[in-house]
Short mmCIF file of C-alpha atoms in Angstrom, two decimals:
data_model
loop_
_atom_site.label_atom_id
_atom_site.label_comp_id
_atom_site.label_asym_id
_atom_site.label_seq_id
_atom_site.Cartn_x
_atom_site.Cartn_y
_atom_site.Cartn_z
CA MET A 1 -0.02 0.12 -0.08
CA LYS A 2 2.84 2.48 0.96
CA ARG A 3 4.71 1.55 -2.37
CA ASN A 4 1.51 2.26 -4.42
CA LYS A 5 1.06 5.55 -2.58
CA ILE A 6 4.41 6.69 -3.36
CA ASN A 7 4.20 5.56 -7.16
CA PHE A 8 0.86 7.57 -7.52
CA LEU A 9 2.58 10.76 -6.04
CA THR A 10 5.36 10.13 -8.39
CA VAL A 11 3.17 9.90 -11.45
CA ILE A 12 1.39 13.14 -10.31
CA LEU A 13 4.64 14.84 -9.83
CA ALA A 14 5.91 13.74 -13.17
CA LEU A 15 2.84 15.00 -14.96
CA LEU A 16 3.17 18.41 -13.17
CA LEU A 17 6.67 18.67 -14.27
CA LEU A 18 5.99 17.75 -17.90
CA LEU A 19 3.09 20.35 -18.21
CA SER A 20 5.48 23.00 -16.80
CA GLY A 21 8.00 22.28 -19.32
CA CYS A 22 10.62 20.95 -16.95
CA ILE A 23 10.69 17.59 -18.55
CA ASN A 24 11.19 17.00 -22.30
CA LEU A 25 10.28 13.66 -23.71
CA GLU A 26 11.55 14.52 -27.25
CA PRO A 27 14.29 12.48 -28.32
CA GLU A 28 17.76 14.17 -28.33
CA GLU A 29 19.03 15.25 -31.72
CA GLU A 30 21.96 13.30 -33.03
CA GLU A 31 24.88 15.13 -34.55
CA GLY A 32 24.49 16.25 -38.10
CA THR A 33 21.30 17.65 -39.94
CA THR A 34 18.22 16.83 -37.70
CA ALA A 35 16.94 20.35 -37.97
CA PRO A 36 15.07 21.75 -40.99
CA ILE A 37 17.41 22.76 -43.72
CA ASP A 38 17.44 26.51 -44.05
CA VAL A 39 17.33 27.40 -47.94
CA SER A 40 16.18 31.13 -47.48
CA GLN A 41 19.54 32.36 -48.51
CA ILE A 42 19.78 30.35 -51.63
CA ASP A 43 18.74 32.15 -54.98
CA LYS A 44 15.81 30.25 -56.14
CA ASN A 45 16.48 31.26 -59.78
CA SER A 46 19.42 29.07 -59.83
CA ILE A 47 16.80 25.97 -60.23
CA GLY A 48 16.56 25.56 -64.01
CA SER A 49 19.98 27.12 -64.66
CA TYR A 50 20.73 23.81 -66.74
CA LYS A 51 18.12 25.10 -69.13
CA THR A 52 20.18 28.15 -70.39
CA MET A 53 23.73 26.87 -69.58
CA GLN A 54 26.14 26.69 -72.46
CA TYR A 55 28.32 23.64 -72.04
CA THR A 56 31.72 23.53 -73.71
CA TYR A 57 34.02 20.69 -73.72
CA LEU A 58 37.51 20.03 -75.19
CA THR A 59 36.81 16.60 -75.91
CA ASP A 60 33.99 14.75 -77.79
CA VAL A 61 31.29 14.43 -75.08
CA ASP A 62 28.03 12.75 -75.35
CA PRO A 63 25.40 14.65 -73.50
CA ALA A 64 23.24 11.66 -73.25
CA THR A 65 25.87 9.95 -71.07
CA LEU A 66 25.69 13.03 -68.57
CA THR A 67 21.90 13.88 -68.34
CA THR A 68 19.50 11.88 -66.52
CA GLY A 69 16.22 13.62 -66.58
CA PHE A 70 16.24 14.04 -62.76
CA ASP A 71 15.90 10.17 -62.50
CA PRO A 72 15.28 9.74 -58.76
CA THR A 73 17.88 7.05 -58.82
CA TYR A 74 20.77 9.55 -59.20
CA LEU A 75 19.33 11.98 -56.50
CA LEU A 76 19.20 9.34 -53.79
CA LEU A 77 20.01 10.98 -50.56
CA VAL A 78 22.12 9.02 -47.97
CA ASN A 79 23.21 10.77 -44.89
CA LYS A 80 23.07 10.43 -41.03
CA GLN A 81 19.21 10.75 -41.36
CA SER A 82 18.49 8.80 -44.43
CA GLU A 83 20.05 5.25 -44.39
CA LEU A 84 20.20 2.36 -46.74
CA ASP A 85 19.34 -1.12 -45.89
CA VAL A 86 22.02 -3.73 -45.06
CA GLY A 87 20.86 -5.57 -48.28
CA TYR A 88 21.03 -2.64 -50.68
CA VAL A 89 23.28 -3.00 -53.76
CA PRO A 90 22.95 -0.58 -56.62
CA ALA A 91 22.00 -2.02 -60.06
CA ASN A 92 24.35 -2.11 -62.97
CA LEU A 93 27.58 -2.01 -61.07
CA VAL A 94 30.59 -2.12 -63.33
CA THR A 95 34.45 -2.31 -62.64
CA LEU A 96 36.18 0.95 -63.41
CA THR A 97 38.51 0.91 -66.48
CA CYS A 98 39.93 4.46 -65.68
CA ALA A 99 43.04 5.27 -63.42
CA THR A 100 42.44 3.70 -60.06
CA THR A 101 44.56 2.83 -57.03
CA ARG A 102 43.04 -0.85 -57.01
CA SER A 103 40.01 -2.61 -58.50
CA MET A 104 36.71 -1.00 -57.83
CA GLN A 105 33.21 -0.49 -58.96
CA LEU A 106 30.76 2.08 -59.66
CA GLU A 107 27.12 2.35 -61.03
CA ALA A 108 27.29 2.19 -64.85
CA ARG A 109 25.95 5.64 -65.82
CA ALA A 110 28.05 7.24 -63.27
CA ALA A 111 31.04 5.31 -64.60
CA GLN A 112 30.46 6.62 -68.04
CA ALA A 113 30.37 10.19 -66.88
CA LEU A 114 33.51 9.67 -64.84
CA TYR A 115 35.31 8.54 -67.95
CA ALA A 116 34.23 11.50 -69.75
CA MET A 117 35.18 13.82 -67.05
CA MET A 118 38.68 12.15 -66.61
CA ALA A 119 39.25 12.36 -70.37
CA GLU A 120 38.43 16.10 -70.33
CA MET A 121 40.91 16.56 -67.44
CA ASN A 122 43.56 14.80 -69.31
CA ALA A 123 42.91 17.03 -72.35
CA ALA A 124 43.28 20.03 -70.03
CA GLY A 125 46.65 18.68 -68.98
CA ILE A 126 45.58 17.35 -65.66
CA LYS A 127 47.00 13.77 -65.62
CA ASP A 128 48.10 12.84 -62.01
CA VAL A 129 44.54 12.06 -60.70
CA MET A 130 43.21 8.65 -59.85
CA VAL A 131 40.09 7.20 -58.18
CA THR A 132 40.97 5.71 -54.78
CA SER A 133 37.40 4.88 -53.48
CA ALA A 134 34.14 4.12 -55.14
CA TYR A 135 31.21 1.55 -54.38
CA ARG A 136 31.51 0.14 -50.88
CA SER A 137 29.11 -2.52 -49.46
CA TYR A 138 27.59 -2.26 -46.28
CA GLU A 139 29.84 -4.82 -44.82
CA TYR A 140 32.91 -3.08 -46.12
CA GLN A 141 31.84 0.27 -44.55
CA GLN A 142 31.28 -1.69 -41.23
CA ASP A 143 34.90 -2.96 -41.34
CA LEU A 144 36.21 0.70 -42.21
CA TYR A 145 34.23 2.32 -39.40
CA ASP A 146 35.49 -0.31 -37.00
CA LYS A 147 39.16 0.36 -38.13
CA TYR A 148 38.87 4.11 -37.55
CA LEU A 149 37.30 3.66 -34.25
CA THR A 150 40.09 1.41 -33.20
CA PHE A 151 42.74 3.87 -34.58
CA GLU A 152 41.06 6.85 -32.69
CA ARG A 153 41.04 4.96 -29.42
CA SER A 154 44.74 4.05 -29.80
CA GLY A 155 45.90 7.73 -29.23
CA ILE A 156 45.00 11.27 -29.65
CA SER A 157 45.04 12.20 -33.46
CA GLU A 158 44.93 15.64 -35.26
CA ASP A 159 41.20 14.92 -36.02
CA ALA A 160 40.54 14.44 -32.21
CA SER A 161 41.99 17.82 -31.39
CA ARG A 162 39.87 19.32 -34.10
CA VAL A 163 36.74 17.63 -33.17
CA LEU A 164 36.97 17.78 -29.38
CA GLY A 165 38.99 20.97 -28.98
CA GLU A 166 42.61 21.41 -27.69
CA GLU A 167 41.50 22.63 -24.45
CA TYR A 168 39.17 19.69 -23.79
CA ILE A 169 42.05 17.40 -24.88
CA LYS A 170 44.38 19.03 -22.37
CA ALA A 171 42.06 19.22 -19.54
CA ASN A 172 40.66 15.61 -19.90
CA TYR A 173 43.60 13.72 -21.20
CA LEU A 174 47.03 15.26 -21.26
CA ASP A 175 46.90 16.97 -17.91
CA LYS A 176 45.84 13.60 -16.35
CA LYS A 177 48.38 11.84 -18.49
CA ILE A 178 45.95 9.87 -20.44
CA PHE A 179 46.80 9.43 -24.08
CA LYS A 180 43.98 7.35 -25.25
CA LEU A 181 40.45 8.55 -26.04
CA SER A 182 37.53 7.13 -24.32
CA PHE A 183 35.11 5.07 -26.34
CA GLU A 184 32.58 8.06 -26.28
CA ASP A 185 34.99 10.51 -27.36
CA ALA A 186 36.57 8.24 -30.11
CA LEU A 187 32.96 7.71 -31.60
CA LYS A 188 32.60 11.74 -31.93
CA VAL A 189 35.69 11.94 -33.78
CA VAL A 190 35.06 9.05 -36.02
CA GLN A 191 31.44 10.13 -36.82
CA SER A 192 32.80 13.70 -38.02
CA TYR A 193 34.67 11.99 -41.01
CA SER A 194 33.32 8.49 -41.35
CA ALA A 195 29.74 7.11 -41.94
CA LEU A 196 28.13 4.43 -39.97
CA PRO A 197 27.34 1.36 -42.36
CA GLY A 198 24.11 2.31 -43.94
CA GLN A 199 24.73 5.87 -43.92
CA SER A 200 27.68 5.92 -46.42
CA GLU A 201 27.02 7.58 -49.80
CA HIS A 202 29.70 5.05 -51.12
CA GLN A 203 27.02 2.25 -50.86
CA THR A 204 24.97 3.98 -53.55
CA GLY A 205 27.60 3.33 -56.15
CA LEU A 206 27.25 6.97 -57.17
CA CYS A 207 30.34 8.69 -55.54
CA LEU A 208 34.07 8.56 -55.59
CA ASP A 209 37.19 9.70 -54.01
CA PHE A 210 40.08 11.22 -56.12
CA ILE A 211 43.68 11.30 -55.05
CA THR A 212 46.98 12.36 -56.76
CA SER A 213 50.30 10.61 -56.47
CA ASP A 214 51.95 13.28 -54.32
CA MET A 215 49.51 12.82 -51.52
CA GLY A 216 51.18 9.91 -50.08
CA GLY A 217 48.23 7.62 -50.37
CA GLU A 218 46.22 9.60 -47.91
CA LEU A 219 42.95 11.54 -48.47
CA THR A 220 43.59 15.01 -46.76
CA GLU A 221 42.65 18.61 -47.48
CA ALA A 222 45.81 19.02 -49.31
CA PHE A 223 43.78 17.78 -52.31
CA GLU A 224 42.43 21.41 -52.55
CA ASN A 225 45.86 22.62 -53.52
CA THR A 226 46.05 20.51 -56.52
CA GLN A 227 45.25 21.43 -60.17
CA ALA A 228 42.77 18.62 -60.19
CA PHE A 229 40.74 20.14 -57.49
CA ALA A 230 40.92 23.66 -59.17
CA TRP A 231 39.70 22.02 -62.47
CA LEU A 232 36.92 20.05 -60.67
CA ALA A 233 35.73 23.25 -58.85
CA GLU A 234 35.04 24.85 -62.25
CA ASN A 235 34.04 21.99 -64.39
CA ALA A 236 32.69 18.76 -62.30
CA TYR A 237 29.08 20.05 -62.78
CA LYS A 238 29.31 19.80 -66.56
CA PHE A 239 29.66 16.05 -66.19
CA GLY A 240 27.01 15.69 -63.59
CA PHE A 241 29.21 15.47 -60.61
CA ILE A 242 29.07 17.75 -57.20
CA LEU A 243 31.72 18.25 -54.57
CA ARG A 244 29.42 16.52 -51.87
CA TYR A 245 30.88 17.91 -48.63
CA PRO A 246 31.73 21.55 -49.16
CA LYS A 247 33.73 23.61 -46.74
CA GLY A 248 31.45 25.65 -44.38
CA MET A 249 28.61 23.17 -44.93
CA GLU A 250 29.41 20.70 -42.21
CA GLY A 251 26.31 21.51 -40.19
CA ILE A 252 24.24 20.58 -43.29
CA THR A 253 25.91 17.60 -44.62
CA GLY A 254 26.86 16.18 -41.15
CA TYR A 255 30.60 15.65 -42.28
CA THR A 256 33.64 17.62 -42.30
CA TYR A 257 34.99 19.09 -45.49
CA GLU A 258 36.17 16.56 -48.12
CA PRO A 259 37.64 18.31 -51.11
CA TRP A 260 38.15 14.73 -52.73
CA HIS A 261 34.55 13.38 -52.49
CA TYR A 262 32.44 13.75 -55.64
CA ARG A 263 28.85 12.49 -56.28
CA PHE A 264 27.17 11.88 -59.59
CA VAL A 265 23.50 13.48 -59.73
CA GLY A 266 23.35 14.08 -63.41
CA ARG A 267 24.25 17.27 -65.39
CA GLU A 268 20.77 18.97 -64.85
CA ALA A 269 20.91 18.75 -61.13
CA ALA A 270 24.69 19.30 -60.81
CA THR A 271 24.31 22.57 -62.79
CA ASP A 272 21.49 23.92 -60.52
CA ILE A 273 23.57 22.82 -57.26
CA HIS A 274 26.72 24.56 -58.73
CA VAL A 275 25.09 27.87 -59.74
CA GLY A 276 23.23 27.99 -56.51
CA ASN A 277 26.31 27.23 -54.45
CA MET A 278 24.32 24.55 -52.32
CA THR A 279 24.63 21.09 -51.01
CA LEU A 280 22.47 18.21 -52.24
CA GLU A 281 20.47 18.42 -49.00
CA GLN A 282 19.52 21.89 -49.76
CA TYR A 283 18.77 21.18 -53.30
CA LEU A 284 16.33 18.46 -52.47
CA GLN A 285 14.59 20.56 -49.80
CA LEU A 286 14.36 23.50 -52.19
CA THR A 287 12.91 21.53 -55.02
CA ALA A 288 10.62 19.74 -52.75
CA GLN A 289 8.70 23.01 -51.89
#
């Protein structure tokens, strides 16, 4: 009887706190883009830019390879809020025949557009660029994510200092003579640059990572200092590709700046995104209105 009375009073107290706003039963937001995407600052006139754009090429390019008619297949959104199933495998995967660091696959239309883009880069005198990552299965991404987590827990990396902050690292680790991250902190660091399985765009078979021979086999922001990056910034949209994780857009994409990561969406959407200086998330939000 005493226990029932206590339970009754507890329920009444909880209801009063809930009504007063002291208790919030809404789920906590995850890191990334859980809030509505703001498109108020984007020039809406950029939508439809592809209709009047004059595309010029150095090579013999077949526009039918680059245009998709806004096929939803190529506008598939994958991020921390929009996941793929463990069994998702894109249709029409082909093994790439362009310059790559190892054998890898890409969706067939995206592969043809990639070949056209790399031929154009070659014609422009940019020859030292290779694809270092393309399609990844769910299982492959799981292994990669686990590897990154193990690495971040083994010490204190530059990424840890960037994500957690140098003052936090000093107060919680170095001053205490601790030189390995906790599991929770390691997770925060890894999630800033690597996707959980199911949340990786690479599983779509529509994106790829570029690298040059002087980068030492590592994907770093040094890629933005290459001729390849400068060319891609000006021309990738002509071939249906966008820079997927631009600088300053981390709060929208959920990931840090990756100058090497390009995504095929088709020339029409890529042109609008390029002209509007927006992310894929913003573009899809804007066109859905």
